[in-house]
Amino acid sequence: GTIKNLVISVASNGFSKSATTTLYKNGVATSLRTVITASTTGVFSDTSNTVSISAGDHITLHIAYPAASSEELRFAAAYGIY
C-alpha cells in the first residue's frame, strides 16, 4: 500500500520555535513531513509526498521540537493508506 496525505491538526501551540513532524518507516525518516510554525494552530499537511508500505512495516511519527522546551503542543495526526 501507500501512505499519503499526512495531516496534523494543532489545537494548542506553546512552541516559540517551529516543530517538524516526520513519518518514519522501520526506523528510517521518510519524505512525508510537515512543519508546524511557532505559536500557530490549525491544520498542517503534506499532500504531495507518499510512502510505500508492506505488511509488517513499523510506522511512527516523530516530532522534532525546540530542545529543553517545557512548552506544550496538543495535536492529532491522520494519514490515508491506499
PDB file of N, CA, C and O in Angstrom:
ATOM      1  N   GLY A   1       0.815  -1.186   0.000  1.00  0.00           N
ATOM      2  CA  GLY A   1       0.000   0.000   0.000  1.00  0.00           C
ATOM      3  C   GLY A   1       0.860   1.252   0.000  1.00  0.00           C
ATOM      4  O   GLY A   1       2.083   1.197  -0.061  1.00  0.00           O
ATOM      5  N   THR A   2       0.194   2.366   0.099  1.00  0.00           N
ATOM      6  CA  THR A   2       0.851   3.673   0.091  1.00  0.00           C
ATOM      7  C   THR A   2       0.247   4.560   1.164  1.00  0.00           C
ATOM      8  O   THR A   2      -0.968   4.624   1.303  1.00  0.00           O
ATOM      9  N   ILE A   3       1.101   5.225   1.927  1.00  0.00           N
ATOM     10  CA  ILE A   3       0.641   6.234   2.879  1.00  0.00           C
ATOM     11  C   ILE A   3       0.799   7.592   2.208  1.00  0.00           C
ATOM     12  O   ILE A   3       1.851   7.893   1.632  1.00  0.00           O
ATOM     13  N   LYS A   4      -0.250   8.391   2.285  1.00  0.00           N
ATOM     14  CA  LYS A   4      -0.182   9.753   1.761  1.00  0.00           C
ATOM     15  C   LYS A   4      -1.162  10.633   2.518  1.00  0.00           C
ATOM     16  O   LYS A   4      -1.934  10.151   3.341  1.00  0.00           O
ATOM     17  N   ASN A   5      -1.093  11.913   2.250  1.00  0.00           N
ATOM     18  CA  ASN A   5      -1.992  12.901   2.862  1.00  0.00           C
ATOM     19  C   ASN A   5      -1.849  12.958   4.386  1.00  0.00           C
ATOM     20  O   ASN A   5      -2.819  12.819   5.120  1.00  0.00           O
ATOM     21  N   LEU A   6      -0.621  13.198   4.861  1.00  0.00           N
ATOM     22  CA  LEU A   6      -0.375  13.378   6.290  1.00  0.00           C
ATOM     23  C   LEU A   6      -0.976  14.709   6.727  1.00  0.00           C
ATOM     24  O   LEU A   6      -0.695  15.748   6.132  1.00  0.00           O
ATOM     25  N   VAL A   7      -1.821  14.670   7.744  1.00  0.00           N
ATOM     26  CA  VAL A   7      -2.479  15.870   8.252  1.00  0.00           C
ATOM     27  C   VAL A   7      -2.249  15.952   9.759  1.00  0.00           C
ATOM     28  O   VAL A   7      -2.516  14.997  10.485  1.00  0.00           O
ATOM     29  N   ILE A   8      -1.747  17.101  10.205  1.00  0.00           N
ATOM     30  CA  ILE A   8      -1.543  17.363  11.622  1.00  0.00           C
ATOM     31  C   ILE A   8      -2.457  18.522  11.998  1.00  0.00           C
ATOM     32  O   ILE A   8      -2.356  19.601  11.420  1.00  0.00           O
ATOM     33  N   SER A   9      -3.348  18.288  12.936  1.00  0.00           N
ATOM     34  CA  SER A   9      -4.252  19.337  13.411  1.00  0.00           C
ATOM     35  C   SER A   9      -3.786  19.781  14.793  1.00  0.00           C
ATOM     36  O   SER A   9      -3.771  18.987  15.728  1.00  0.00           O
ATOM     37  N   VAL A  10      -3.380  21.034  14.899  1.00  0.00           N
ATOM     38  CA  VAL A  10      -2.819  21.555  16.146  1.00  0.00           C
ATOM     39  C   VAL A  10      -3.866  22.410  16.854  1.00  0.00           C
ATOM     40  O   VAL A  10      -4.312  23.430  16.328  1.00  0.00           O
ATOM     41  N   ALA A  11      -4.254  21.989  18.057  1.00  0.00           N
ATOM     42  CA  ALA A  11      -5.265  22.698  18.836  1.00  0.00           C
ATOM     43  C   ALA A  11      -4.654  23.739  19.764  1.00  0.00           C
ATOM     44  O   ALA A  11      -5.264  24.759  20.062  1.00  0.00           O
ATOM     45  N   SER A  12      -3.442  23.465  20.230  1.00  0.00           N
ATOM     46  CA  SER A  12      -2.767  24.368  21.159  1.00  0.00           C
ATOM     47  C   SER A  12      -1.278  24.317  20.850  1.00  0.00           C
ATOM     48  O   SER A  12      -0.708  23.235  20.720  1.00  0.00           O
ATOM     49  N   ASN A  13      -0.646  25.484  20.713  1.00  0.00           N
ATOM     50  CA  ASN A  13       0.763  25.509  20.344  1.00  0.00           C
ATOM     51  C   ASN A  13       1.508  26.546  21.173  1.00  0.00           C
ATOM     52  O   ASN A  13       1.431  27.739  20.905  1.00  0.00           O
ATOM     53  N   GLY A  14       2.249  26.082  22.170  1.00  0.00           N
ATOM     54  CA  GLY A  14       3.042  26.968  23.008  1.00  0.00           C
ATOM     55  C   GLY A  14       4.496  27.034  22.576  1.00  0.00           C
ATOM     56  O   GLY A  14       5.316  27.640  23.257  1.00  0.00           O
ATOM     57  N   PHE A  15       4.839  26.384  21.449  1.00  0.00           N
ATOM     58  CA  PHE A  15       6.223  26.390  20.980  1.00  0.00           C
ATOM     59  C   PHE A  15       6.624  27.765  20.478  1.00  0.00           C
ATOM     60  O   PHE A  15       5.922  28.378  19.684  1.00  0.00           O
ATOM     61  N   SER A  16       7.780  28.250  20.903  1.00  0.00           N
ATOM     62  CA  SER A  16       8.297  29.539  20.444  1.00  0.00           C
ATOM     63  C   SER A  16       9.137  29.383  19.176  1.00  0.00           C
ATOM     64  O   SER A  16       9.551  30.375  18.582  1.00  0.00           O
ATOM     65  N   LYS A  17       9.370  28.136  18.768  1.00  0.00           N
ATOM     66  CA  LYS A  17      10.087  27.841  17.523  1.00  0.00           C
ATOM     67  C   LYS A  17       9.280  26.812  16.746  1.00  0.00           C
ATOM     68  O   LYS A  17       8.456  26.099  17.305  1.00  0.00           O
ATOM     69  N   SER A  18       9.531  26.717  15.446  1.00  0.00           N
ATOM     70  CA  SER A  18       8.831  25.747  14.616  1.00  0.00           C
ATOM     71  C   SER A  18       9.200  24.322  15.000  1.00  0.00           C
ATOM     72  O   SER A  18      10.309  24.056  15.473  1.00  0.00           O
ATOM     73  N   ALA A  19       8.270  23.403  14.786  1.00  0.00           N
ATOM     74  CA  ALA A  19       8.485  21.973  15.019  1.00  0.00           C
ATOM     75  C   ALA A  19       8.243  21.239  13.708  1.00  0.00           C
ATOM     76  O   ALA A  19       7.416  21.651  12.902  1.00  0.00           O
ATOM     77  N   THR A  20       8.962  20.152  13.508  1.00  0.00           N
ATOM     78  CA  THR A  20       8.803  19.353  12.295  1.00  0.00           C
ATOM     79  C   THR A  20       8.296  17.968  12.660  1.00  0.00           C
ATOM     80  O   THR A  20       8.831  17.332  13.563  1.00  0.00           O
ATOM     81  N   THR A  21       7.265  17.517  11.965  1.00  0.00           N
ATOM     82  CA  THR A  21       6.791  16.148  12.138  1.00  0.00           C
ATOM     83  C   THR A  21       7.259  15.343  10.932  1.00  0.00           C
ATOM     84  O   THR A  21       7.181  15.815   9.795  1.00  0.00           O
ATOM     85  N   THR A  22       7.751  14.146  11.181  1.00  0.00           N
ATOM     86  CA  THR A  22       8.236  13.279  10.109  1.00  0.00           C
ATOM     87  C   THR A  22       7.709  11.876  10.328  1.00  0.00           C
ATOM     88  O   THR A  22       7.784  11.349  11.436  1.00  0.00           O
ATOM     89  N   LEU A  23       7.186  11.262   9.284  1.00  0.00           N
ATOM     90  CA  LEU A  23       6.739   9.875   9.349  1.00  0.00           C
ATOM     91  C   LEU A  23       7.951   8.978   9.132  1.00  0.00           C
ATOM     92  O   LEU A  23       8.732   9.191   8.199  1.00  0.00           O
ATOM     93  N   TYR A  24       8.123   8.008  10.028  1.00  0.00           N
ATOM     94  CA  TYR A  24       9.227   7.054   9.927  1.00  0.00           C
ATOM     95  C   TYR A  24       8.674   5.686   9.537  1.00  0.00           C
ATOM     96  O   TYR A  24       7.614   5.285  10.011  1.00  0.00           O
ATOM     97  N   LYS A  25       9.390   4.998   8.675  1.00  0.00           N
ATOM     98  CA  LYS A  25       9.050   3.628   8.305  1.00  0.00           C
ATOM     99  C   LYS A  25      10.227   2.745   8.690  1.00  0.00           C
ATOM    100  O   LYS A  25      11.352   2.969   8.221  1.00  0.00           O
ATOM    101  N   ASN A  26       9.978   1.795   9.569  1.00  0.00           N
ATOM    102  CA  ASN A  26      11.027   0.873  10.033  1.00  0.00           C
ATOM    103  C   ASN A  26      12.253   1.612  10.555  1.00  0.00           C
ATOM    104  O   ASN A  26      13.388   1.225  10.302  1.00  0.00           O
ATOM    105  N   GLY A  27      12.017   2.707  11.277  1.00  0.00           N
ATOM    106  CA  GLY A  27      13.093   3.455  11.909  1.00  0.00           C
ATOM    107  C   GLY A  27      13.830   4.429  11.006  1.00  0.00           C
ATOM    108  O   GLY A  27      14.799   5.048  11.434  1.00  0.00           O
ATOM    109  N   VAL A  28      13.378   4.603   9.779  1.00  0.00           N
ATOM    110  CA  VAL A  28      14.041   5.492   8.821  1.00  0.00           C
ATOM    111  C   VAL A  28      13.087   6.628   8.431  1.00  0.00           C
ATOM    112  O   VAL A  28      11.933   6.380   8.091  1.00  0.00           O
ATOM    113  N   ALA A  29      13.592   7.857   8.473  1.00  0.00           N
ATOM    114  CA  ALA A  29      12.776   9.015   8.097  1.00  0.00           C
ATOM    115  C   ALA A  29      12.353   8.914   6.639  1.00  0.00           C
ATOM    116  O   ALA A  29      13.127   8.492   5.780  1.00  0.00           O
ATOM    117  N   THR A  30      11.111   9.302   6.382  1.00  0.00           N
ATOM    118  CA  THR A  30      10.606   9.335   5.009  1.00  0.00           C
ATOM    119  C   THR A  30      10.459  10.794   4.580  1.00  0.00           C
ATOM    120  O   THR A  30      10.713  11.712   5.360  1.00  0.00           O
ATOM    121  N   SER A  31      10.009  10.999   3.374  1.00  0.00           N
ATOM    122  CA  SER A  31       9.806  12.361   2.862  1.00  0.00           C
ATOM    123  C   SER A  31       8.471  12.949   3.315  1.00  0.00           C
ATOM    124  O   SER A  31       8.197  14.122   3.080  1.00  0.00           O
ATOM    125  N   LEU A  32       7.644  12.152   3.973  1.00  0.00           N
ATOM    126  CA  LEU A  32       6.329  12.610   4.430  1.00  0.00           C
ATOM    127  C   LEU A  32       6.503  13.383   5.728  1.00  0.00           C
ATOM    128  O   LEU A  32       6.815  12.809   6.769  1.00  0.00           O
ATOM    129  N   ARG A  33       6.332  14.716   5.651  1.00  0.00           N
ATOM    130  CA  ARG A  33       6.585  15.562   6.825  1.00  0.00           C
ATOM    131  C   ARG A  33       5.801  16.864   6.746  1.00  0.00           C
ATOM    132  O   ARG A  33       5.355  17.267   5.686  1.00  0.00           O
ATOM    133  N   THR A  34       5.668  17.497   7.906  1.00  0.00           N
ATOM    134  CA  THR A  34       5.057  18.825   7.976  1.00  0.00           C
ATOM    135  C   THR A  34       5.906  19.704   8.878  1.00  0.00           C
ATOM    136  O   THR A  34       6.652  19.204   9.721  1.00  0.00           O
ATOM    137  N   VAL A  35       5.778  20.997   8.694  1.00  0.00           N
ATOM    138  CA  VAL A  35       6.421  21.964   9.580  1.00  0.00           C
ATOM    139  C   VAL A  35       5.314  22.731  10.285  1.00  0.00           C
ATOM    140  O   VAL A  35       4.448  23.322   9.634  1.00  0.00           O
ATOM    141  N   ILE A  36       5.341  22.693  11.612  1.00  0.00           N
ATOM    142  CA  ILE A  36       4.355  23.404  12.424  1.00  0.00           C
ATOM    143  C   ILE A  36       4.996  24.711  12.859  1.00  0.00           C
ATOM    144  O   ILE A  36       5.964  24.720  13.619  1.00  0.00           O
ATOM    145  N   THR A  37       4.466  25.795  12.365  1.00  0.00           N
ATOM    146  CA  THR A  37       5.015  27.115  12.635  1.00  0.00           C
ATOM    147  C   THR A  37       4.848  27.477  14.108  1.00  0.00           C
ATOM    148  O   THR A  37       3.827  27.165  14.721  1.00  0.00           O
ATOM    149  N   ALA A  38       5.842  28.151  14.666  1.00  0.00           N
ATOM    150  CA  ALA A  38       5.814  28.558  16.073  1.00  0.00           C
ATOM    151  C   ALA A  38       4.531  29.297  16.420  1.00  0.00           C
ATOM    152  O   ALA A  38       4.055  30.131  15.640  1.00  0.00           O
ATOM    153  N   SER A  39       3.967  28.958  17.572  1.00  0.00           N
ATOM    154  CA  SER A  39       2.795  29.637  18.146  1.00  0.00           C
ATOM    155  C   SER A  39       1.569  29.640  17.238  1.00  0.00           C
ATOM    156  O   SER A  39       0.672  30.452  17.415  1.00  0.00           O
ATOM    157  N   THR A  40       1.508  28.727  16.268  1.00  0.00           N
ATOM    158  CA  THR A  40       0.409  28.698  15.306  1.00  0.00           C
ATOM    159  C   THR A  40      -0.438  27.448  15.507  1.00  0.00           C
ATOM    160  O   THR A  40       0.102  26.365  15.706  1.00  0.00           O
ATOM    161  N   THR A  41      -1.749  27.602  15.446  1.00  0.00           N
ATOM    162  CA  THR A  41      -2.657  26.460  15.491  1.00  0.00           C
ATOM    163  C   THR A  41      -3.288  26.300  14.118  1.00  0.00           C
ATOM    164  O   THR A  41      -3.140  27.136  13.245  1.00  0.00           O
ATOM    165  N   GLY A  42      -3.987  25.200  13.936  1.00  0.00           N
ATOM    166  CA  GLY A  42      -4.644  24.942  12.658  1.00  0.00           C
ATOM    167  C   GLY A  42      -4.186  23.630  12.069  1.00  0.00           C
ATOM    168  O   GLY A  42      -3.673  22.758  12.771  1.00  0.00           O
ATOM    169  N   VAL A  43      -4.356  23.507  10.753  1.00  0.00           N
ATOM    170  CA  VAL A  43      -4.051  22.269  10.052  1.00  0.00           C
ATOM    171  C   VAL A  43      -2.780  22.439   9.232  1.00  0.00           C
ATOM    172  O   VAL A  43      -2.630  23.413   8.500  1.00  0.00           O
ATOM    173  N   PHE A  44      -1.866  21.478   9.385  1.00  0.00           N
ATOM    174  CA  PHE A  44      -0.612  21.444   8.635  1.00  0.00           C
ATOM    175  C   PHE A  44      -0.593  20.110   7.899  1.00  0.00           C
ATOM    176  O   PHE A  44      -0.913  19.081   8.489  1.00  0.00           O
ATOM    177  N   SER A  45      -0.241  20.115   6.621  1.00  0.00           N
ATOM    178  CA  SER A  45      -0.344  18.869   5.870  1.00  0.00           C
ATOM    179  C   SER A  45       0.758  18.712   4.832  1.00  0.00           C
ATOM    180  O   SER A  45       1.392  19.680   4.422  1.00  0.00           O
ATOM    181  N   ASP A  46       0.965  17.465   4.444  1.00  0.00           N
ATOM    182  CA  ASP A  46       1.827  17.102   3.329  1.00  0.00           C
ATOM    183  C   ASP A  46       0.971  16.258   2.405  1.00  0.00           C
ATOM    184  O   ASP A  46       0.682  15.101   2.695  1.00  0.00           O
ATOM    185  N   THR A  47       0.540  16.847   1.310  1.00  0.00           N
ATOM    186  CA  THR A  47      -0.313  16.135   0.358  1.00  0.00           C
ATOM    187  C   THR A  47       0.428  15.794  -0.929  1.00  0.00           C
ATOM    188  O   THR A  47      -0.186  15.302  -1.869  1.00  0.00           O
ATOM    189  N   SER A  48       1.736  16.052  -0.968  1.00  0.00           N
ATOM    190  CA  SER A  48       2.478  15.784  -2.203  1.00  0.00           C
ATOM    191  C   SER A  48       3.398  14.565  -2.119  1.00  0.00           C
ATOM    192  O   SER A  48       3.684  13.951  -3.142  1.00  0.00           O
ATOM    193  N   ASN A  49       3.864  14.195  -0.938  1.00  0.00           N
ATOM    194  CA  ASN A  49       4.767  13.051  -0.804  1.00  0.00           C
ATOM    195  C   ASN A  49       4.009  11.790  -0.435  1.00  0.00           C
ATOM    196  O   ASN A  49       2.936  11.852   0.169  1.00  0.00           O
ATOM    197  N   THR A  50       4.565  10.642  -0.797  1.00  0.00           N
ATOM    198  CA  THR A  50       3.962   9.340  -0.473  1.00  0.00           C
ATOM    199  C   THR A  50       5.038   8.394   0.060  1.00  0.00           C
ATOM    200  O   THR A  50       6.225   8.597  -0.178  1.00  0.00           O
ATOM    201  N   VAL A  51       4.592   7.355   0.761  1.00  0.00           N
ATOM    202  CA  VAL A  51       5.488   6.337   1.309  1.00  0.00           C
ATOM    203  C   VAL A  51       4.882   4.969   1.004  1.00  0.00           C
ATOM    204  O   VAL A  51       3.730   4.719   1.352  1.00  0.00           O
ATOM    205  N   SER A  52       5.654   4.099   0.365  1.00  0.00           N
ATOM    206  CA  SER A  52       5.202   2.731   0.104  1.00  0.00           C
ATOM    207  C   SER A  52       5.360   1.903   1.371  1.00  0.00           C
ATOM    208  O   SER A  52       6.371   2.013   2.071  1.00  0.00           O
ATOM    209  N   ILE A  53       4.357   1.082   1.664  1.00  0.00           N
ATOM    210  CA  ILE A  53       4.415   0.223   2.851  1.00  0.00           C
ATOM    211  C   ILE A  53       4.016  -1.204   2.496  1.00  0.00           C
ATOM    212  O   ILE A  53       3.345  -1.432   1.488  1.00  0.00           O
ATOM    213  N   SER A  54       4.463  -2.110   3.335  1.00  0.00           N
ATOM    214  CA  SER A  54       4.114  -3.526   3.198  1.00  0.00           C
ATOM    215  C   SER A  54       3.676  -4.053   4.561  1.00  0.00           C
ATOM    216  O   SER A  54       3.968  -3.437   5.586  1.00  0.00           O
ATOM    217  N   ALA A  55       3.015  -5.182   4.567  1.00  0.00           N
ATOM    218  CA  ALA A  55       2.612  -5.812   5.825  1.00  0.00           C
ATOM    219  C   ALA A  55       3.838  -6.003   6.706  1.00  0.00           C
ATOM    220  O   ALA A  55       4.897  -6.415   6.236  1.00  0.00           O
ATOM    221  N   GLY A  56       3.722  -5.647   7.974  1.00  0.00           N
ATOM    222  CA  GLY A  56       4.807  -5.807   8.922  1.00  0.00           C
ATOM    223  C   GLY A  56       5.680  -4.576   9.092  1.00  0.00           C
ATOM    224  O   GLY A  56       6.518  -4.535   9.984  1.00  0.00           O
ATOM    225  N   ASP A  57       5.521  -3.573   8.228  1.00  0.00           N
ATOM    226  CA  ASP A  57       6.288  -2.331   8.396  1.00  0.00           C
ATOM    227  C   ASP A  57       5.886  -1.645   9.694  1.00  0.00           C
ATOM    228  O   ASP A  57       4.722  -1.659  10.081  1.00  0.00           O
ATOM    229  N   HIS A  58       6.859  -1.050  10.363  1.00  0.00           N
ATOM    230  CA  HIS A  58       6.633  -0.325  11.609  1.00  0.00           C
ATOM    231  C   HIS A  58       6.588   1.166  11.291  1.00  0.00           C
ATOM    232  O   HIS A  58       7.567   1.722  10.806  1.00  0.00           O
ATOM    233  N   ILE A  59       5.448   1.814  11.550  1.00  0.00           N
ATOM    234  CA  ILE A  59       5.243   3.222  11.222  1.00  0.00           C
ATOM    235  C   ILE A  59       5.184   4.038  12.509  1.00  0.00           C
ATOM    236  O   ILE A  59       4.442   3.691  13.433  1.00  0.00           O
ATOM    237  N   THR A  60       5.971   5.120  12.575  1.00  0.00           N
ATOM    238  CA  THR A  60       5.943   6.023  13.723  1.00  0.00           C
ATOM    239  C   THR A  60       5.949   7.461  13.223  1.00  0.00           C
ATOM    240  O   THR A  60       6.351   7.748  12.097  1.00  0.00           O
ATOM    241  N   LEU A  61       5.512   8.368  14.082  1.00  0.00           N
ATOM    242  CA  LEU A  61       5.527   9.793  13.781  1.00  0.00           C
ATOM    243  C   LEU A  61       6.455  10.470  14.779  1.00  0.00           C
ATOM    244  O   LEU A  61       6.271  10.344  15.984  1.00  0.00           O
ATOM    245  N   HIS A  62       7.454  11.154  14.280  1.00  0.00           N
ATOM    246  CA  HIS A  62       8.446  11.818  15.119  1.00  0.00           C
ATOM    247  C   HIS A  62       8.206  13.320  15.071  1.00  0.00           C
ATOM    248  O   HIS A  62       7.968  13.882  14.006  1.00  0.00           O
ATOM    249  N   ILE A  63       8.266  13.966  16.228  1.00  0.00           N
ATOM    250  CA  ILE A  63       8.132  15.415  16.295  1.00  0.00           C
ATOM    251  C   ILE A  63       9.434  15.995  16.831  1.00  0.00           C
ATOM    252  O   ILE A  63       9.837  15.693  17.949  1.00  0.00           O
ATOM    253  N   ALA A  64      10.093  16.796  16.008  1.00  0.00           N
ATOM    254  CA  ALA A  64      11.319  17.481  16.424  1.00  0.00           C
ATOM    255  C   ALA A  64      10.920  18.873  16.893  1.00  0.00           C
ATOM    256  O   ALA A  64      10.342  19.654  16.137  1.00  0.00           O
ATOM    257  N   TYR A  65      11.213  19.174  18.157  1.00  0.00           N
ATOM    258  CA  TYR A  65      10.801  20.444  18.749  1.00  0.00           C
ATOM    259  C   TYR A  65      11.988  21.103  19.439  1.00  0.00           C
ATOM    260  O   TYR A  65      13.038  20.471  19.604  1.00  0.00           O
ATOM    261  N   PRO A  66      11.841  22.349  19.847  1.00  0.00           N
ATOM    262  CA  PRO A  66      12.964  23.052  20.488  1.00  0.00           C
ATOM    263  C   PRO A  66      13.507  22.279  21.683  1.00  0.00           C
ATOM    264  O   PRO A  66      12.749  21.795  22.516  1.00  0.00           O
ATOM    265  N   ALA A  67      14.814  22.161  21.751  1.00  0.00           N
ATOM    266  CA  ALA A  67      15.467  21.419  22.835  1.00  0.00           C
ATOM    267  C   ALA A  67      15.191  22.051  24.188  1.00  0.00           C
ATOM    268  O   ALA A  67      15.031  23.262  24.307  1.00  0.00           O
ATOM    269  N   ALA A  68      15.138  21.211  25.198  1.00  0.00           N
ATOM    270  CA  ALA A  68      14.937  21.640  26.586  1.00  0.00           C
ATOM    271  C   ALA A  68      13.713  22.533  26.722  1.00  0.00           C
ATOM    272  O   ALA A  68      13.701  23.503  27.446  1.00  0.00           O
ATOM    273  N   SER A  69      12.676  22.187  25.992  1.00  0.00           N
ATOM    274  CA  SER A  69      11.470  23.004  25.995  1.00  0.00           C
ATOM    275  C   SER A  69      10.461  22.474  26.999  1.00  0.00           C
ATOM    276  O   SER A  69      10.206  21.287  27.076  1.00  0.00           O
ATOM    277  N   SER A  70       9.865  23.382  27.766  1.00  0.00           N
ATOM    278  CA  SER A  70       8.766  22.998  28.646  1.00  0.00           C
ATOM    279  C   SER A  70       7.450  23.431  28.010  1.00  0.00           C
ATOM    280  O   SER A  70       6.403  23.350  28.621  1.00  0.00           O
ATOM    281  N   GLU A  71       7.528  23.893  26.770  1.00  0.00           N
ATOM    282  CA  GLU A  71       6.339  24.343  26.047  1.00  0.00           C
ATOM    283  C   GLU A  71       5.513  23.137  25.625  1.00  0.00           C
ATOM    284  O   GLU A  71       6.013  22.022  25.527  1.00  0.00           O
ATOM    285  N   GLU A  72       4.247  23.356  25.351  1.00  0.00           N
ATOM    286  CA  GLU A  72       3.338  22.255  25.077  1.00  0.00           C
ATOM    287  C   GLU A  72       2.731  22.372  23.684  1.00  0.00           C
ATOM    288  O   GLU A  72       2.438  23.468  23.217  1.00  0.00           O
ATOM    289  N   LEU A  73       2.529  21.216  23.051  1.00  0.00           N
ATOM    290  CA  LEU A  73       1.878  21.133  21.750  1.00  0.00           C
ATOM    291  C   LEU A  73       0.803  20.059  21.852  1.00  0.00           C
ATOM    292  O   LEU A  73       1.095  18.928  22.217  1.00  0.00           O
ATOM    293  N   ARG A  74      -0.432  20.406  21.540  1.00  0.00           N
ATOM    294  CA  ARG A  74      -1.532  19.433  21.533  1.00  0.00           C
ATOM    295  C   ARG A  74      -1.970  19.257  20.093  1.00  0.00           C
ATOM    296  O   ARG A  74      -2.311  20.229  19.422  1.00  0.00           O
ATOM    297  N   PHE A  75      -1.965  18.007  19.624  1.00  0.00           N
ATOM    298  CA  PHE A  75      -2.259  17.770  18.218  1.00  0.00           C
ATOM    299  C   PHE A  75      -2.925  16.416  18.004  1.00  0.00           C
ATOM    300  O   PHE A  75      -2.923  15.560  18.877  1.00  0.00           O
ATOM    301  N   ALA A  76      -3.464  16.258  16.805  1.00  0.00           N
ATOM    302  CA  ALA A  76      -3.971  14.978  16.330  1.00  0.00           C
ATOM    303  C   ALA A  76      -3.374  14.754  14.955  1.00  0.00           C
ATOM    304  O   ALA A  76      -3.164  15.704  14.209  1.00  0.00           O
ATOM    305  N   ALA A  77      -3.072  13.502  14.629  1.00  0.00           N
ATOM    306  CA  ALA A  77      -2.467  13.188  13.334  1.00  0.00           C
ATOM    307  C   ALA A  77      -3.332  12.164  12.603  1.00  0.00           C
ATOM    308  O   ALA A  77      -3.964  11.309  13.215  1.00  0.00           O
ATOM    309  N   ALA A  78      -3.338  12.276  11.285  1.00  0.00           N
ATOM    310  CA  ALA A  78      -4.057  11.317  10.454  1.00  0.00           C
ATOM    311  C   ALA A  78      -3.345  11.198   9.115  1.00  0.00           C
ATOM    312  O   ALA A  78      -2.668  12.124   8.681  1.00  0.00           O
ATOM    313  N   TYR A  79      -3.488  10.034   8.490  1.00  0.00           N
ATOM    314  CA  TYR A  79      -2.962   9.843   7.144  1.00  0.00           C
ATOM    315  C   TYR A  79      -3.805   8.779   6.472  1.00  0.00           C
ATOM    316  O   TYR A  79      -4.520   8.026   7.121  1.00  0.00           O
ATOM    317  N   GLY A  80      -3.740   8.755   5.150  1.00  0.00           N
ATOM    318  CA  GLY A  80      -4.504   7.779   4.394  1.00  0.00           C
ATOM    319  C   GLY A  80      -3.617   6.639   3.924  1.00  0.00           C
ATOM    320  O   GLY A  80      -2.466   6.850   3.570  1.00  0.00           O
ATOM    321  N   ILE A  81      -4.155   5.412   3.941  1.00  0.00           N
ATOM    322  CA  ILE A  81      -3.457   4.255   3.392  1.00  0.00           C
ATOM    323  C   ILE A  81      -4.257   3.804   2.168  1.00  0.00           C
ATOM    324  O   ILE A  81      -5.451   3.536   2.264  1.00  0.00           O
ATOM    325  N   TYR A  82      -3.571   3.762   1.052  1.00  0.00           N
ATOM    326  CA  TYR A  82      -4.231   3.442  -0.211  1.00  0.00           C
ATOM    327  C   TYR A  82      -3.626   2.235  -0.867  1.00  0.00           C
ATOM    328  O   TYR A  82      -2.505   1.903  -0.651  1.00  0.00           O
TER     329      TYR A  82
END
